């Protein structure tokens, strides 16, 4: 029973264009959502997060949108750069500090020069 | 400020053996979580340690055990290794206070191969 789903295994975009990575969740108890980026032979690196009380959070080229009624979030990267090519994981946690993270399977993003 | 460090980076064991993986948490962090990442999957939560006590456990058998030390570093022990234990083991540290209290920061992981 996968509670966090990243249904598209891969995405390829042209440099300079927008990358949109999607994530769906089923557990309504999740109230904090995070995106991590992972390069080969490295651990996941925290990118951006959003609390369930917000519907948008922006940090430079990265914006995360949350639609609670649809149990859907998305990560927008604008403009995309070749260095953004990596695996992106969506993760969710429940209430309280340091609740465990539940991850999706990840999306491999390739940004073509 | 040092990040999360894990050792060793790679390990090869045979079925039935025991293994210990180590993790040093990021400076200022008092909580350590361990995750298992199988090939093609997202990380799966094994357990978490806070103030040297287990503070939550995922769906893993008792042969997966851990420790946290007074300096907040941690160990993951796996007994009676099985072939399916082959995976990347990730350690993450986090704080219980402050604006980043919900964010876990990961080490590079230990790649375990069980033959």
JSON list of C-alpha atoms in Angstrom, two decimals:
[
{"chain": "A", "resi": 1, "resn": "UNK", "atom": "CA", "xyz": [0.00, 0.00, 0.00]},
{"chain": "A", "resi": 2, "resn": "UNK", "atom": "CA", "xyz": [1.89, 2.99, -1.30]},
{"chain": "A", "resi": 3, "resn": "UNK", "atom": "CA", "xyz": [0.84, 6.13, 0.54]},
{"chain": "A", "resi": 4, "resn": "UNK", "atom": "CA", "xyz": [2.99, 8.49, -1.55]},
{"chain": "A", "resi": 5, "resn": "UNK", "atom": "CA", "xyz": [2.91, 8.00, -5.29]},
{"chain": "A", "resi": 6, "resn": "UNK", "atom": "CA", "xyz": [5.08, 9.43, -8.02]},
{"chain": "A", "resi": 7, "resn": "UNK", "atom": "CA", "xyz": [3.44, 7.86, -11.02]},
{"chain": "A", "resi": 8, "resn": "UNK", "atom": "CA", "xyz": [5.79, 9.11, -13.71]},
{"chain": "A", "resi": 9, "resn": "UNK", "atom": "CA", "xyz": [9.18, 7.39, -13.45]},
{"chain": "A", "resi": 10, "resn": "UNK", "atom": "CA", "xyz": [10.95, 9.89, -15.67]},
{"chain": "A", "resi": 11, "resn": "UNK", "atom": "CA", "xyz": [10.72, 13.35, -17.21]},
{"chain": "A", "resi": 12, "resn": "UNK", "atom": "CA", "xyz": [12.84, 14.99, -19.90]},
{"chain": "A", "resi": 13, "resn": "UNK", "atom": "CA", "xyz": [12.80, 18.75, -20.50]},
{"chain": "A", "resi": 14, "resn": "UNK", "atom": "CA", "xyz": [14.78, 21.28, -22.49]},
{"chain": "A", "resi": 15, "resn": "UNK", "atom": "CA", "xyz": [17.16, 23.60, -20.66]},
{"chain": "A", "resi": 16, "resn": "UNK", "atom": "CA", "xyz": [15.44, 26.87, -19.81]},
{"chain": "A", "resi": 17, "resn": "UNK", "atom": "CA", "xyz": [11.93, 25.39, -19.83]},
{"chain": "A", "resi": 18, "resn": "UNK", "atom": "CA", "xyz": [9.76, 24.52, -16.86]},
{"chain": "A", "resi": 19, "resn": "UNK", "atom": "CA", "xyz": [9.96, 21.11, -15.15]},
{"chain": "A", "resi": 20, "resn": "UNK", "atom": "CA", "xyz": [6.83, 19.98, -13.34]},
{"chain": "A", "resi": 21, "resn": "UNK", "atom": "CA", "xyz": [7.15, 16.97, -11.06]},
{"chain": "A", "resi": 22, "resn": "UNK", "atom": "CA", "xyz": [3.96, 15.54, -9.60]},
{"chain": "A", "resi": 23, "resn": "UNK", "atom": "CA", "xyz": [3.20, 13.62, -6.42]},
{"chain": "A", "resi": 24, "resn": "UNK", "atom": "CA", "xyz": [-0.01, 12.18, -4.97]},
{"chain": "A", "resi": 25, "resn": "UNK", "atom": "CA", "xyz": [-0.70, 10.92, -1.48]},
{"chain": "A", "resi": 26, "resn": "UNK", "atom": "CA", "xyz": [-3.47, 8.90, 0.11]},
{"chain": "A", "resi": 27, "resn": "UNK", "atom": "CA", "xyz": [-3.02, 9.42, 3.86]},
{"chain": "A", "resi": 28, "resn": "UNK", "atom": "CA", "xyz": [-5.01, 12.45, 5.04]},
{"chain": "A", "resi": 29, "resn": "UNK", "atom": "CA", "xyz": [-2.94, 12.53, 8.25]},
{"chain": "A", "resi": 30, "resn": "UNK", "atom": "CA", "xyz": [0.08, 13.79, 6.36]},
{"chain": "A", "resi": 31, "resn": "UNK", "atom": "CA", "xyz": [0.59, 17.47, 7.07]},
{"chain": "A", "resi": 32, "resn": "UNK", "atom": "CA", "xyz": [4.12, 18.25, 5.96]},
{"chain": "A", "resi": 33, "resn": "UNK", "atom": "CA", "xyz": [5.61, 17.57, 2.56]},
{"chain": "A", "resi": 34, "resn": "UNK", "atom": "CA", "xyz": [9.17, 17.70, 1.30]},
{"chain": "A", "resi": 35, "resn": "UNK", "atom": "CA", "xyz": [11.07, 17.32, -1.95]},
{"chain": "A", "resi": 36, "resn": "UNK", "atom": "CA", "xyz": [14.53, 15.81, -2.04]},
{"chain": "A", "resi": 37, "resn": "UNK", "atom": "CA", "xyz": [16.99, 15.60, -4.92]},
{"chain": "A", "resi": 38, "resn": "UNK", "atom": "CA", "xyz": [19.39, 12.68, -5.24]},
{"chain": "A", "resi": 39, "resn": "UNK", "atom": "CA", "xyz": [22.48, 12.36, -7.42]},
{"chain": "A", "resi": 40, "resn": "UNK", "atom": "CA", "xyz": [24.11, 8.93, -7.91]},
{"chain": "A", "resi": 41, "resn": "UNK", "atom": "CA", "xyz": [26.41, 7.91, -5.04]},
{"chain": "A", "resi": 42, "resn": "UNK", "atom": "CA", "xyz": [25.06, 10.70, -2.83]},
{"chain": "A", "resi": 43, "resn": "UNK", "atom": "CA", "xyz": [22.35, 10.86, -0.21]},
{"chain": "A", "resi": 44, "resn": "UNK", "atom": "CA", "xyz": [19.07, 12.71, -0.77]},
{"chain": "A", "resi": 45, "resn": "UNK", "atom": "CA", "xyz": [19.49, 16.48, -0.50]},
{"chain": "A", "resi": 46, "resn": "UNK", "atom": "CA", "xyz": [16.64, 18.56, 0.91]},
{"chain": "A", "resi": 47, "resn": "UNK", "atom": "CA", "xyz": [15.20, 20.98, -1.65]},
{"chain": "A", "resi": 48, "resn": "UNK", "atom": "CA", "xyz": [12.00, 22.57, -0.42]},
{"chain": "A", "resi": 49, "resn": "UNK", "atom": "CA", "xyz": [9.07, 21.82, 1.85]},
{"chain": "A", "resi": 50, "resn": "UNK", "atom": "CA", "xyz": [5.51, 22.91, 2.49]},
{"chain": "A", "resi": 51, "resn": "UNK", "atom": "CA", "xyz": [3.18, 22.71, 5.45]},
{"chain": "A", "resi": 52, "resn": "UNK", "atom": "CA", "xyz": [-0.44, 21.68, 4.96]},
{"chain": "A", "resi": 53, "resn": "UNK", "atom": "CA", "xyz": [-1.59, 25.13, 6.09]},
{"chain": "A", "resi": 54, "resn": "UNK", "atom": "CA", "xyz": [-0.09, 26.62, 2.91]},
{"chain": "A", "resi": 55, "resn": "UNK", "atom": "CA", "xyz": [-0.77, 26.02, -0.75]},
{"chain": "A", "resi": 56, "resn": "UNK", "atom": "CA", "xyz": [2.47, 27.39, -2.17]},
{"chain": "A", "resi": 57, "resn": "UNK", "atom": "CA", "xyz": [6.08, 27.79, -1.12]},
{"chain": "A", "resi": 58, "resn": "UNK", "atom": "CA", "xyz": [8.78, 29.33, -3.25]},
{"chain": "A", "resi": 59, "resn": "UNK", "atom": "CA", "xyz": [12.56, 29.26, -3.02]},
{"chain": "A", "resi": 60, "resn": "UNK", "atom": "CA", "xyz": [14.45, 30.68, -5.95]},
{"chain": "A", "resi": 61, "resn": "UNK", "atom": "CA", "xyz": [13.83, 28.55, -9.03]},
{"chain": "A", "resi": 62, "resn": "UNK", "atom": "CA", "xyz": [11.84, 25.99, -7.03]},
{"chain": "A", "resi": 63, "resn": "UNK", "atom": "CA", "xyz": [8.15, 26.28, -6.15]},
{"chain": "A", "resi": 64, "resn": "UNK", "atom": "CA", "xyz": [6.02, 23.62, -4.48]},
{"chain": "A", "resi": 65, "resn": "UNK", "atom": "CA", "xyz": [2.24, 23.69, -4.80]},
{"chain": "A", "resi": 66, "resn": "UNK", "atom": "CA", "xyz": [-0.10, 21.76, -2.51]},
{"chain": "A", "resi": 67, "resn": "UNK", "atom": "CA", "xyz": [-3.71, 20.89, -3.28]},
{"chain": "A", "resi": 68, "resn": "UNK", "atom": "CA", "xyz": [-5.03, 19.28, -0.10]},
{"chain": "A", "resi": 69, "resn": "UNK", "atom": "CA", "xyz": [-8.47, 18.47, -1.45]},
{"chain": "A", "resi": 70, "resn": "UNK", "atom": "CA", "xyz": [-6.91, 16.54, -4.32]},
{"chain": "A", "resi": 71, "resn": "UNK", "atom": "CA", "xyz": [-4.10, 15.15, -2.12]},
{"chain": "A", "resi": 72, "resn": "UNK", "atom": "CA", "xyz": [-1.67, 16.33, -4.77]},
{"chain": "A", "resi": 73, "resn": "UNK", "atom": "CA", "xyz": [1.52, 18.32, -4.77]},
{"chain": "A", "resi": 74, "resn": "UNK", "atom": "CA", "xyz": [3.86, 19.41, -7.50]},
{"chain": "A", "resi": 75, "resn": "UNK", "atom": "CA", "xyz": [7.36, 20.80, -7.77]},
{"chain": "A", "resi": 76, "resn": "UNK", "atom": "CA", "xyz": [8.03, 23.42, -10.43]},
{"chain": "A", "resi": 77, "resn": "UNK", "atom": "CA", "xyz": [11.56, 24.21, -11.51]},
{"chain": "A", "resi": 78, "resn": "UNK", "atom": "CA", "xyz": [11.94, 27.35, -13.60]},
{"chain": "A", "resi": 79, "resn": "UNK", "atom": "CA", "xyz": [14.14, 27.69, -15.54]},
{"chain": "A", "resi": 80, "resn": "UNK", "atom": "CA", "xyz": [15.45, 24.13, -15.67]},
{"chain": "A", "resi": 81, "resn": "UNK", "atom": "CA", "xyz": [19.22, 23.68, -15.84]},
{"chain": "A", "resi": 82, "resn": "UNK", "atom": "CA", "xyz": [21.33, 20.64, -16.83]},
{"chain": "A", "resi": 83, "resn": "UNK", "atom": "CA", "xyz": [22.59, 20.47, -13.23]},
{"chain": "A", "resi": 84, "resn": "UNK", "atom": "CA", "xyz": [19.01, 19.77, -12.13]},
{"chain": "A", "resi": 85, "resn": "UNK", "atom": "CA", "xyz": [19.24, 16.33, -13.74]},
{"chain": "A", "resi": 86, "resn": "UNK", "atom": "CA", "xyz": [18.77, 13.92, -10.82]},
{"chain": "A", "resi": 87, "resn": "UNK", "atom": "CA", "xyz": [16.19, 11.72, -9.12]},
{"chain": "A", "resi": 88, "resn": "UNK", "atom": "CA", "xyz": [13.55, 13.70, -7.23]},
{"chain": "A", "resi": 89, "resn": "UNK", "atom": "CA", "xyz": [11.73, 12.20, -4.28]},
{"chain": "A", "resi": 90, "resn": "UNK", "atom": "CA", "xyz": [8.50, 13.44, -2.79]},
{"chain": "A", "resi": 91, "resn": "UNK", "atom": "CA", "xyz": [8.14, 12.72, 0.95]},
{"chain": "A", "resi": 92, "resn": "UNK", "atom": "CA", "xyz": [5.41, 13.25, 3.51]},
{"chain": "A", "resi": 93, "resn": "UNK", "atom": "CA", "xyz": [5.25, 13.25, 7.29]},
{"chain": "A", "resi": 94, "resn": "UNK", "atom": "CA", "xyz": [2.62, 13.45, 9.98]},
{"chain": "A", "resi": 95, "resn": "UNK", "atom": "CA", "xyz": [2.19, 15.86, 12.87]},
{"chain": "A", "resi": 96, "resn": "UNK", "atom": "CA", "xyz": [4.93, 16.63, 15.34]},
{"chain": "A", "resi": 97, "resn": "UNK", "atom": "CA", "xyz": [8.62, 17.21, 14.94]},
{"chain": "A", "resi": 98, "resn": "UNK", "atom": "CA", "xyz": [10.64, 14.39, 13.47]},
{"chain": "A", "resi": 99, "resn": "UNK", "atom": "CA", "xyz": [7.77, 12.25, 12.33]},
{"chain": "A", "resi": 100, "resn": "UNK", "atom": "CA", "xyz": [8.97, 9.54, 9.97]},
{"chain": "A", "resi": 101, "resn": "UNK", "atom": "CA", "xyz": [9.15, 10.36, 6.28]},
{"chain": "A", "resi": 102, "resn": "UNK", "atom": "CA", "xyz": [7.17, 8.33, 3.78]},
{"chain": "A", "resi": 103, "resn": "UNK", "atom": "CA", "xyz": [8.73, 8.54, 0.33]},
{"chain": "A", "resi": 104, "resn": "UNK", "atom": "CA", "xyz": [7.53, 8.03, -3.21]},
{"chain": "A", "resi": 105, "resn": "UNK", "atom": "CA", "xyz": [9.57, 5.95, -5.66]},
{"chain": "A", "resi": 106, "resn": "UNK", "atom": "CA", "xyz": [11.15, 9.00, -7.25]},
{"chain": "A", "resi": 107, "resn": "UNK", "atom": "CA", "xyz": [11.18, 10.67, -10.67]},
{"chain": "A", "resi": 108, "resn": "UNK", "atom": "CA", "xyz": [14.29, 10.82, -12.84]},
{"chain": "A", "resi": 109, "resn": "UNK", "atom": "CA", "xyz": [14.56, 14.30, -14.34]},
{"chain": "A", "resi": 110, "resn": "UNK", "atom": "CA", "xyz": [16.78, 14.83, -17.37]},
{"chain": "A", "resi": 111, "resn": "UNK", "atom": "CA", "xyz": [17.40, 18.40, -18.52]},
{"chain": "A", "resi": 112, "resn": "UNK", "atom": "CA", "xyz": [18.70, 18.51, -22.09]},
{"chain": "A", "resi": 113, "resn": "UNK", "atom": "CA", "xyz": [21.17, 21.30, -22.97]},
{"chain": "B", "resi": 1, "resn": "UNK", "atom": "CA", "xyz": [29.24, 22.76, 10.51]},
{"chain": "B", "resi": 2, "resn": "UNK", "atom": "CA", "xyz": [29.66, 19.13, 9.46]},
{"chain": "B", "resi": 3, "resn": "UNK", "atom": "CA", "xyz": [26.90, 17.22, 7.75]},
{"chain": "B", "resi": 4, "resn": "UNK", "atom": "CA", "xyz": [25.71, 13.66, 8.28]},
{"chain": "B", "resi": 5, "resn": "UNK", "atom": "CA", "xyz": [28.48, 11.12, 7.75]},
{"chain": "B", "resi": 6, "resn": "UNK", "atom": "CA", "xyz": [28.08, 7.37, 7.36]},
{"chain": "B", "resi": 7, "resn": "UNK", "atom": "CA", "xyz": [30.56, 4.52, 7.39]},
{"chain": "B", "resi": 8, "resn": "UNK", "atom": "CA", "xyz": [31.48, 2.36, 5.68]},
{"chain": "B", "resi": 9, "resn": "UNK", "atom": "CA", "xyz": [30.46, 3.47, 2.18]},
{"chain": "B", "resi": 10, "resn": "UNK", "atom": "CA", "xyz": [30.32, -0.06, 0.83]},
{"chain": "B", "resi": 11, "resn": "UNK", "atom": "CA", "xyz": [30.08, -3.46, 2.47]},
{"chain": "B", "resi": 12, "resn": "UNK", "atom": "CA", "xyz": [29.86, -7.03, 1.22]},
{"chain": "B", "resi": 13, "resn": "UNK", "atom": "CA", "xyz": [28.56, -9.76, 3.52]},
{"chain": "B", "resi": 14, "resn": "UNK", "atom": "CA", "xyz": [27.31, -13.29, 3.14]},
{"chain": "B", "resi": 15, "resn": "UNK", "atom": "CA", "xyz": [23.91, -14.59, 4.11]},
{"chain": "B", "resi": 16, "resn": "UNK", "atom": "CA", "xyz": [23.56, -15.26, 7.84]},
{"chain": "B", "resi": 17, "resn": "UNK", "atom": "CA", "xyz": [26.26, -12.82, 8.89]},
{"chain": "B", "resi": 18, "resn": "UNK", "atom": "CA", "xyz": [25.77, -9.74, 11.05]},
{"chain": "B", "resi": 19, "resn": "UNK", "atom": "CA", "xyz": [26.57, -6.14, 10.09]},
{"chain": "B", "resi": 20, "resn": "UNK", "atom": "CA", "xyz": [26.93, -2.81, 11.89]},
{"chain": "B", "resi": 21, "resn": "UNK", "atom": "CA", "xyz": [26.54, 0.50, 10.09]},
{"chain": "B", "resi": 22, "resn": "UNK", "atom": "CA", "xyz": [27.51, 3.82, 11.66]},
{"chain": "B", "resi": 23, "resn": "UNK", "atom": "CA", "xyz": [26.23, 7.36, 11.43]},
{"chain": "B", "resi": 24, "resn": "UNK", "atom": "CA", "xyz": [27.37, 10.70, 12.83]},
{"chain": "B", "resi": 25, "resn": "UNK", "atom": "CA", "xyz": [24.60, 13.24, 12.97]},
{"chain": "B", "resi": 26, "resn": "UNK", "atom": "CA", "xyz": [24.82, 16.84, 11.82]},
{"chain": "B", "resi": 27, "resn": "UNK", "atom": "CA", "xyz": [26.02, 19.31, 14.42]},
{"chain": "B", "resi": 28, "resn": "UNK", "atom": "CA", "xyz": [23.15, 20.47, 16.63]},
{"chain": "B", "resi": 29, "resn": "UNK", "atom": "CA", "xyz": [20.84, 17.58, 15.71]},
{"chain": "B", "resi": 30, "resn": "UNK", "atom": "CA", "xyz": [19.60, 15.20, 18.42]},
{"chain": "B", "resi": 31, "resn": "UNK", "atom": "CA", "xyz": [17.48, 12.79, 16.39]},
{"chain": "B", "resi": 32, "resn": "UNK", "atom": "CA", "xyz": [18.62, 10.09, 13.99]},
{"chain": "B", "resi": 33, "resn": "UNK", "atom": "CA", "xyz": [16.46, 8.11, 11.58]},
{"chain": "B", "resi": 34, "resn": "UNK", "atom": "CA", "xyz": [17.47, 5.14, 9.45]},
{"chain": "B", "resi": 35, "resn": "UNK", "atom": "CA", "xyz": [16.04, 4.24, 6.06]},
{"chain": "B", "resi": 36, "resn": "UNK", "atom": "CA", "xyz": [16.50, 1.34, 3.64]},
{"chain": "B", "resi": 37, "resn": "UNK", "atom": "CA", "xyz": [16.46, 2.11, -0.08]},
{"chain": "B", "resi": 38, "resn": "UNK", "atom": "CA", "xyz": [16.11, -0.86, -2.39]},
{"chain": "B", "resi": 39, "resn": "UNK", "atom": "CA", "xyz": [16.94, -0.50, -6.08]},
{"chain": "B", "resi": 40, "resn": "UNK", "atom": "CA", "xyz": [14.30, 1.52, -7.92]},
{"chain": "B", "resi": 41, "resn": "UNK", "atom": "CA", "xyz": [12.40, 2.36, -4.74]},
{"chain": "B", "resi": 42, "resn": "UNK", "atom": "CA", "xyz": [12.15, 5.30, -2.40]},
{"chain": "B", "resi": 43, "resn": "UNK", "atom": "CA", "xyz": [13.73, 5.14, 1.06]},
{"chain": "B", "resi": 44, "resn": "UNK", "atom": "CA", "xyz": [11.73, 3.14, 3.62]},
{"chain": "B", "resi": 45, "resn": "UNK", "atom": "CA", "xyz": [11.70, 4.09, 7.29]},
{"chain": "B", "resi": 46, "resn": "UNK", "atom": "CA", "xyz": [13.37, 1.54, 9.58]},
{"chain": "B", "resi": 47, "resn": "UNK", "atom": "CA", "xyz": [13.42, 3.35, 12.95]},
{"chain": "B", "resi": 48, "resn": "UNK", "atom": "CA", "xyz": [14.26, 6.59, 14.69]},
{"chain": "B", "resi": 49, "resn": "UNK", "atom": "CA", "xyz": [16.28, 7.36, 17.82]},
{"chain": "B", "resi": 50, "resn": "UNK", "atom": "CA", "xyz": [15.84, 10.35, 20.11]},
{"chain": "B", "resi": 51, "resn": "UNK", "atom": "CA", "xyz": [17.73, 10.81, 23.37]},
{"chain": "B", "resi": 52, "resn": "UNK", "atom": "CA", "xyz": [19.20, 7.32, 23.03]},
{"chain": "B", "resi": 53, "resn": "UNK", "atom": "CA", "xyz": [15.80, 5.62, 22.84]},
{"chain": "B", "resi": 54, "resn": "UNK", "atom": "CA", "xyz": [13.86, 4.19, 19.92]},
{"chain": "B", "resi": 55, "resn": "UNK", "atom": "CA", "xyz": [11.20, 6.70, 18.95]},
{"chain": "B", "resi": 56, "resn": "UNK", "atom": "CA", "xyz": [9.24, 4.95, 16.23]},
{"chain": "B", "resi": 57, "resn": "UNK", "atom": "CA", "xyz": [9.75, 1.90, 14.06]},
{"chain": "B", "resi": 58, "resn": "UNK", "atom": "CA", "xyz": [8.74, 0.93, 10.55]},
{"chain": "B", "resi": 59, "resn": "UNK", "atom": "CA", "xyz": [7.76, -2.49, 9.24]},
{"chain": "B", "resi": 60, "resn": "UNK", "atom": "CA", "xyz": [11.10, -4.21, 9.78]},
{"chain": "B", "resi": 61, "resn": "UNK", "atom": "CA", "xyz": [11.78, -7.41, 11.75]},
{"chain": "B", "resi": 62, "resn": "UNK", "atom": "CA", "xyz": [13.52, -7.40, 15.16]},
{"chain": "B", "resi": 63, "resn": "UNK", "atom": "CA", "xyz": [16.81, -8.51, 13.60]},
{"chain": "B", "resi": 64, "resn": "UNK", "atom": "CA", "xyz": [17.12, -4.84, 12.62]},
{"chain": "B", "resi": 65, "resn": "UNK", "atom": "CA", "xyz": [18.20, -3.01, 15.75]},
{"chain": "B", "resi": 66, "resn": "UNK", "atom": "CA", "xyz": [19.89, 0.23, 16.61]},
{"chain": "B", "resi": 67, "resn": "UNK", "atom": "CA", "xyz": [21.61, 2.38, 19.15]},
{"chain": "B", "resi": 68, "resn": "UNK", "atom": "CA", "xyz": [22.07, 6.07, 19.74]},
{"chain": "B", "resi": 69, "resn": "UNK", "atom": "CA", "xyz": [24.98, 7.36, 21.78]},
{"chain": "B", "resi": 70, "resn": "UNK", "atom": "CA", "xyz": [25.21, 10.42, 24.08]},
{"chain": "B", "resi": 71, "resn": "UNK", "atom": "CA", "xyz": [26.91, 12.39, 21.27]},
{"chain": "B", "resi": 72, "resn": "UNK", "atom": "CA", "xyz": [23.82, 11.61, 19.09]},
{"chain": "B", "resi": 73, "resn": "UNK", "atom": "CA", "xyz": [25.74, 9.32, 16.74]},
{"chain": "B", "resi": 74, "resn": "UNK", "atom": "CA", "xyz": [24.00, 6.06, 15.92]},
{"chain": "B", "resi": 75, "resn": "UNK", "atom": "CA", "xyz": [24.45, 2.47, 14.79]},
{"chain": "B", "resi": 76, "resn": "UNK", "atom": "CA", "xyz": [22.23, 0.18, 12.76]},
{"chain": "B", "resi": 77, "resn": "UNK", "atom": "CA", "xyz": [22.73, -3.52, 13.37]},
{"chain": "B", "resi": 78, "resn": "UNK", "atom": "CA", "xyz": [21.31, -6.25, 11.18]},
{"chain": "B", "resi": 79, "resn": "UNK", "atom": "CA", "xyz": [21.54, -9.88, 12.29]},
{"chain": "B", "resi": 80, "resn": "UNK", "atom": "CA", "xyz": [21.11, -13.03, 10.23]},
{"chain": "B", "resi": 81, "resn": "UNK", "atom": "CA", "xyz": [21.51, -11.21, 6.94]},
{"chain": "B", "resi": 82, "resn": "UNK", "atom": "CA", "xyz": [19.25, -12.22, 4.07]},
{"chain": "B", "resi": 83, "resn": "UNK", "atom": "CA", "xyz": [19.73, -11.64, 0.36]},
{"chain": "B", "resi": 84, "resn": "UNK", "atom": "CA", "xyz": [16.85, -9.12, 0.37]},
{"chain": "B", "resi": 85, "resn": "UNK", "atom": "CA", "xyz": [18.76, -6.97, 2.85]},
{"chain": "B", "resi": 86, "resn": "UNK", "atom": "CA", "xyz": [20.96, -5.84, -0.03]},
{"chain": "B", "resi": 87, "resn": "UNK", "atom": "CA", "xyz": [20.20, -2.13, -0.32]},
{"chain": "B", "resi": 88, "resn": "UNK", "atom": "CA", "xyz": [21.42, 1.39, 0.34]},
{"chain": "B", "resi": 89, "resn": "UNK", "atom": "CA", "xyz": [21.08, 2.26, 4.02]},
{"chain": "B", "resi": 90, "resn": "UNK", "atom": "CA", "xyz": [20.56, 5.92, 4.71]},
{"chain": "B", "resi": 91, "resn": "UNK", "atom": "CA", "xyz": [20.92, 7.78, 7.96]},
{"chain": "B", "resi": 92, "resn": "UNK", "atom": "CA", "xyz": [19.21, 11.13, 8.50]},
{"chain": "B", "resi": 93, "resn": "UNK", "atom": "CA", "xyz": [19.53, 13.57, 11.36]},
{"chain": "B", "resi": 94, "resn": "UNK", "atom": "CA", "xyz": [17.16, 16.29, 12.46]},
{"chain": "B", "resi": 95, "resn": "UNK", "atom": "CA", "xyz": [16.48, 18.75, 15.24]},
{"chain": "B", "resi": 96, "resn": "UNK", "atom": "CA", "xyz": [13.46, 18.85, 17.53]},
{"chain": "B", "resi": 97, "resn": "UNK", "atom": "CA", "xyz": [13.28, 22.62, 17.71]},
{"chain": "B", "resi": 98, "resn": "UNK", "atom": "CA", "xyz": [13.55, 25.56, 15.40]},
{"chain": "B", "resi": 99, "resn": "UNK", "atom": "CA", "xyz": [12.24, 26.34, 11.98]},
{"chain": "B", "resi": 100, "resn": "UNK", "atom": "CA", "xyz": [13.86, 23.26, 10.44]},
{"chain": "B", "resi": 101, "resn": "UNK", "atom": "CA", "xyz": [12.52, 20.75, 12.95]},
{"chain": "B", "resi": 102, "resn": "UNK", "atom": "CA", "xyz": [10.59, 18.78, 10.33]},
{"chain": "B", "resi": 103, "resn": "UNK", "atom": "CA", "xyz": [13.49, 18.49, 7.92]},
{"chain": "B", "resi": 104, "resn": "UNK", "atom": "CA", "xyz": [15.71, 15.43, 7.90]},
{"chain": "B", "resi": 105, "resn": "UNK", "atom": "CA", "xyz": [19.20, 15.72, 6.45]},
{"chain": "B", "resi": 106, "resn": "UNK", "atom": "CA", "xyz": [20.72, 12.63, 4.91]},
{"chain": "B", "resi": 107, "resn": "UNK", "atom": "CA", "xyz": [24.15, 11.10, 4.71]},
{"chain": "B", "resi": 108, "resn": "UNK", "atom": "CA", "xyz": [25.52, 9.53, 1.54]},
{"chain": "B", "resi": 109, "resn": "UNK", "atom": "CA", "xyz": [24.53, 6.06, 2.68]},
{"chain": "B", "resi": 110, "resn": "UNK", "atom": "CA", "xyz": [26.13, 2.64, 3.04]},
{"chain": "B", "resi": 111, "resn": "UNK", "atom": "CA", "xyz": [25.71, 0.26, 0.13]},
{"chain": "B", "resi": 112, "resn": "UNK", "atom": "CA", "xyz": [25.27, -3.25, 1.56]},
{"chain": "B", "resi": 113, "resn": "UNK", "atom": "CA", "xyz": [25.52, -6.30, -0.67]},
{"chain": "B", "resi": 114, "resn": "UNK", "atom": "CA", "xyz": [24.54, -9.69, 0.74]},
{"chain": "B", "resi": 115, "resn": "UNK", "atom": "CA", "xyz": [25.82, -12.68, -1.23]}
]
